[in-house]
């Protein structure tokens, strides 16, 4: 019921991880040595959620001294979370489209 991911840098080293708790399953905390930010999907109403594939996300940066690389990491993480959990992928297992994006 919890969603966990590891984030790796260019050199292949683990630089952070993503954790979503059971009770806040639309909030994803990004943690390195400390919490550097969070990604939260906002509810846009029953009609909008049912009839459209539009999602609204808030990316919150907790670290006041965040570098451009850290900010880019949070934006890329937001896109990954959207693709894996909230985008409907008819005829796919969900991960095939993610791989195609980066080929």
C-alpha positions as a printed NumPy array, in Angstrom:
array([[  0.   ,   0.   ,   0.   ],
       [  3.03 ,   2.276,   0.244],
       [  4.776,   3.605,  -2.804],
       [  8.571,   3.698,  -2.623],
       [ 11.174,   4.535,  -5.257],
       [ 14.911,   5.098,  -5.268],
       [ 16.338,   7.982,  -7.304],
       [ 19.765,   7.563,  -8.872],
       [ 22.128,  10.238, -10.15 ],
       [ 24.098,  10.298, -13.384],
       [ 26.899,   8.194, -11.909],
       [ 24.468,   5.473, -10.81 ],
       [ 24.568,   6.297,  -7.098],
       [ 21.394,   6.487,  -5.034],
       [ 20.837,  10.161,  -4.234],
       [ 17.319,  10.16 ,  -2.781],
       [ 14.174,   8.116,  -2.356],
       [ 10.45 ,   8.722,  -2.662],
       [  8.031,   7.621,   0.021],
       [  4.244,   7.802,   0.062],
       [  2.558,   6.809,   3.286],
       [ -0.592,   4.718,   3.538],
       [ -2.748,   7.569,   4.858],
       [ -1.494,  10.233,   2.421],
       [ -1.375,   8.157,  -0.755],
       [ -1.462,  11.196,  -3.088],
       [  1.525,  12.842,  -1.396],
       [  5.044,  11.732,  -2.299],
       [  7.915,  12.901,  -0.078],
       [ 11.373,  13.135,  -1.659],
       [ 14.087,  12.448,   0.913],
       [ 17.875,  12.578,   0.59 ],
       [ 19.644,  13.028,   3.927],
       [ 16.604,  15.106,   4.909],
       [ 13.282,  15.859,   3.258],
       [ 14.028,  18.017,   0.225],
       [ 10.516,  18.324,  -1.104],
       [  7.167,  16.757,  -1.795],
       [  4.808,  16.164,  -4.694],
       [  1.078,  16.257,  -4.093],
       [ -1.763,  15.477,  -6.479],
       [ -4.629,  17.878,  -5.942],
       [ -8.246,  16.76 ,  -6.259],
       [ -9.904,  18.716,  -9.068],
       [-13.518,  17.668,  -8.488],
       [-15.581,  14.624,  -9.346],
       [-16.633,  15.731, -12.834],
       [-13.146,  16.772, -13.859],
       [-11.582,  13.601, -12.449],
       [-14.16 ,  11.39 , -14.158],
       [-14.422,  13.004, -17.602],
       [-10.872,  14.245, -18.222],
       [ -7.35 ,  12.907, -17.888],
       [ -6.161,  16.239, -16.48 ],
       [ -4.256,  16.16 , -13.184],
       [ -3.028,  19.   , -10.994],
       [  0.164,  18.612,  -8.981],
       [  1.942,  20.79 ,  -6.457],
       [  5.717,  20.48 ,  -6.189],
       [  6.888,  21.865,  -2.85 ],
       [ 10.607,  22.419,  -2.227],
       [ 11.478,  22.256,   1.491],
       [ 15.189,  22.957,   1.135],
       [ 15.865,  26.712,   0.906],
       [ 19.326,  26.029,  -0.541],
       [ 18.114,  23.679,  -3.29 ],
       [ 20.256,  23.723,  -6.42 ],
       [ 18.936,  23.779,  -9.965],
       [ 19.686,  20.056, -10.199],
       [ 17.541,  19.39 ,  -7.119],
       [ 14.679,  21.436,  -8.541],
       [ 14.95 ,  19.603, -11.862],
       [ 14.942,  16.285,  -9.992],
       [ 11.671,  17.213,  -8.262],
       [ 10.013,  18.231, -11.542],
       [ 11.161,  15.019, -13.245],
       [  9.93 ,  13.01 , -10.253],
       [  6.535,  14.695, -10.538],
       [  6.314,  13.648, -14.187],
       [  7.31 ,  10.074, -13.293],
       [  4.668,   9.848, -10.546],
       [  2.012,  11.169, -12.935],
       [  2.928,   8.692, -15.665],
       [  3.13 ,   5.657, -13.394],
       [  0.1  ,   6.241, -11.148],
       [ -2.32 ,   8.691, -12.713],
       [ -2.104,   8.402, -16.515],
       [ -4.317,   5.769, -18.067],
       [ -2.267,   3.561, -20.38 ],
       [ -4.715,   1.475, -22.357],
       [ -3.11 ,  -1.645, -23.775],
       [  0.11 ,  -1.184, -21.816],
       [  1.497,  -2.281, -18.491],
       [  2.21 ,   1.369, -17.658],
       [  5.989,   1.098, -17.756],
       [  6.341,   0.675, -21.508],
       [  5.354,   4.297, -22.092],
       [  7.864,   5.51 , -19.506],
       [ 10.688,   3.675, -21.225],
       [  9.615,   5.009, -24.648],
       [  9.824,   8.587, -23.358],
       [ 13.531,   8.282, -22.668],
       [ 14.65 ,   6.256, -25.728]])
